[in-house]
């Protein structure tokens, strides 16, 4: 089999991205394996978020953005997907937890409703998602209270529940723990480990310890280029590139 | 601590200026409320003008103003919020959008009497709506539009981008994001702006002078195509057009007081909505 | 759906365009009857005698506005400085919303105050037989312009970075010297904008002046003479004029002049604030 195998969830081929005339990503080629955790690391501003947001076509809300190259998700060019279907298949968790100004229940039900889930199934799927994100026991008595009343860590798990309720194939996470305390972070990390059995996870992180703890694969980016990608242990212990070595040894960034 | 004269004198003068304003506010408010309070009663609010408006109450103009404000709202709220959504969510920054923005800013500065002329030309004459409640309501709707657009757009823009993106990331279309996330989240601030704009419109007189307001109406029927009495216009006619100045003065005070109270209450409502929802709305 | 939103967005262009078109159209109809020169240089407005000079109206408008500004600028700017620099937070938290509330009072109510309060006061103090005059209108318009001036100016003053003040104190400057030499110059554009917006508010006001200035058509002689502004004149005459007569068109021509003036004033305010991006009223 060639590069595109059933085990590659996201296949990035010479992907370049520009904002106006500024090139942010340069010829990135990367295969992200299915049902594994892949970490994207690199110094601030190197384009990690930009790459991640390419996968679910989030740049489309920015008229300035244009691209070259291809990205295949589940072996289908992302631009051949209906954009809402693509985003339902490729969930995204942001740096800050973003509960909608609705109840806990409605936060999760919302995604289901707009994606045409039959009303009779909603309740079951909301509960299932809450169970899977280990939130159910904490919130089961207050499902109809505003989600804004949850703690930051709970809010982030709610956002994860909201995403997995849609049963996506891939979950993109952009520094999901950076706004959280260590205990909440530990819970989310544990959750990510669990989710990886079922979903493909791409995780942007600044915390190299976190990458080492939970990522199976790690990709290192620098100034909009992909420098090196390998399994995590290999990348950290035996980096092939000078830049990678400097970075993982904490020489910059 | 010893403070020099050259410090104290200017400070005292600035304080004086602030005091003038404070005294002005307090005396203006209390004077009107006291004088008006003398005639204010449930009866006054619920009976129609009688004996050539020297007796009775102000029910007819109250009904007129309420009806007028409803029409104003029906025109300006949907268009205003629509335009705000367009400007904040859809419009790209091209010359046409810039012209639209400039037009909105300038409309806010157009003297209200010119809106009155516009209403006369377009609605009364052009669309043949005649001098009517509808013509006046449409005119005031146009007048309120720039305020509603500006405040609504601000309210919508205050919602962090990450909220929109979170909804988009769930597979929502842009319209779904606006309908289900943005508008509900912005509702308290939009409501504040709408209430303030409508309270302003309800107090306007110049735009309704020649588009439908009338001096006197027997009975209190309201009809879209009928002329109507309105509180501000009623006050104006009582104190400037009426023969029996002495006899109508108490009623004028009562009317002024009702106008003032309405505006105060609407403002307080707007402020309390802002206080209540603002901090907890989002993030 | 997007189309509906877009239509609402561009609706405003249509309204402003419509207003401009209406004013121009009717004014052109007027200027085919009355030469522009006579309109702009005539001091007599007597439509019944085919006299259509705008000057007495225009001068009245300017007189009342200037009188208003003579009161509102020192008091308004002074209050803004006091609120921003000296006032205890308690006072500020009360006075500021109260001032904003003042802006919400309908103009008829202010005009009513002119008739029942300012009118007798002027008669008593100036010993005249009529207190409905330019001075009365000025006092009221000053009251109405104050909230705009105070709010916008105070925002501008507070927008001056605290570091500027601290640097000045660090050099041993007193509070007043700092205010004079550092804060006011830095907040100057915002204060000018505040004044411009205040003028804009005063110049376009109709009901207040209509009720309080006496509306005599003669050329104004001073603050104590009864005057008729452009706005008041439209309000008075538009109700009685036969449609599509020269007189009718003439009123639109005066409205066009008013529109141009208030447009210019607001435009100037916008130009000065263009770089401060902070001028909500
Ligand atoms: N909307 C945009 N318009 C223009 N430039 C942008 C935009 N968004 C990001 N950039 C630029 O793209 C580059 C990459 O940004 P990106 O957010 O992807 O970096 P990052 O690696 O995620 O950084 P961080 O670790 O700080 O989150 C930066 O130089 C940034 O300034
Ligand atoms: Mg980032």
Coordinates of C-alpha atoms and ligand atoms in Angstrom, one line a residue, chain A residues 19 22 24 42-51 62 64 95 174-175 204 206, chain B residues 161, ligand 1:
Chain A
X19 CA -2.9 34.8 5.0
X22 CA 2.1 36.1 4.1
X24 CA 2.2 30.8 7.3
X42 CA 6.9 23.8 18.3
X43 CA 7.6 27.4 19.4
X44 CA 4.9 29.9 19.6
X45 CA 3.8 31.3 16.2
X46 CA 5.2 28.4 14.2
X47 CA 1.8 27.5 12.8
X48 CA 0.5 24.6 14.9
X49 CA -2.9 26.1 15.4
X50 CA -3.0 27.1 11.7
X51 CA -2.3 23.6 10.6
X62 CA -11.2 34.3 7.1
X64 CA -7.6 36.4 3.6
X95 CA -7.6 26.5 24.2
X174 CA -5.6 23.1 20.5
X175 CA -3.8 23.4 23.9
X204 CA -1.3 20.9 20.0
X206 CA 3.4 23.6 24.5
Chain B
X161 CA -14.7 34.8 18.1
Ligands
LIG1 N1 -6.0 35.3 11.1 C1 -4.7 35.5 10.9 N2 -4.3 36.5 10.0 C2 -2.9 36.7 9.7 N3 -2.0 36.0 10.4 C3 -2.3 35.1 11.2 C4 -3.7 34.8 11.5 N4 -3.7 33.8 12.5 C5 -2.4 33.5 12.7 N5 -1.6 34.3 12.0 C6 -0.1 34.2 12.0 O1 0.2 32.8 11.7 C7 1.4 32.4 12.4 C8 1.1 31.1 13.0 O2 0.1 31.3 14.0 P1 -0.5 30.0 14.9 O3 -1.5 30.5 15.7 O4 -0.7 28.9 13.9 O5 0.8 29.7 15.7 P2 0.9 28.6 16.9 O6 2.0 27.7 16.5 O7 -0.4 28.0 17.2 O8 1.4 29.5 18.1 P3 1.0 29.4 19.6 O9 1.8 28.3 20.2 O10 1.4 30.7 20.2 O11 -0.5 29.1 19.7 C9 1.7 33.5 13.4 O12 2.8 34.2 12.9 C10 0.5 34.4 13.4 O13 0.9 35.7 13.5

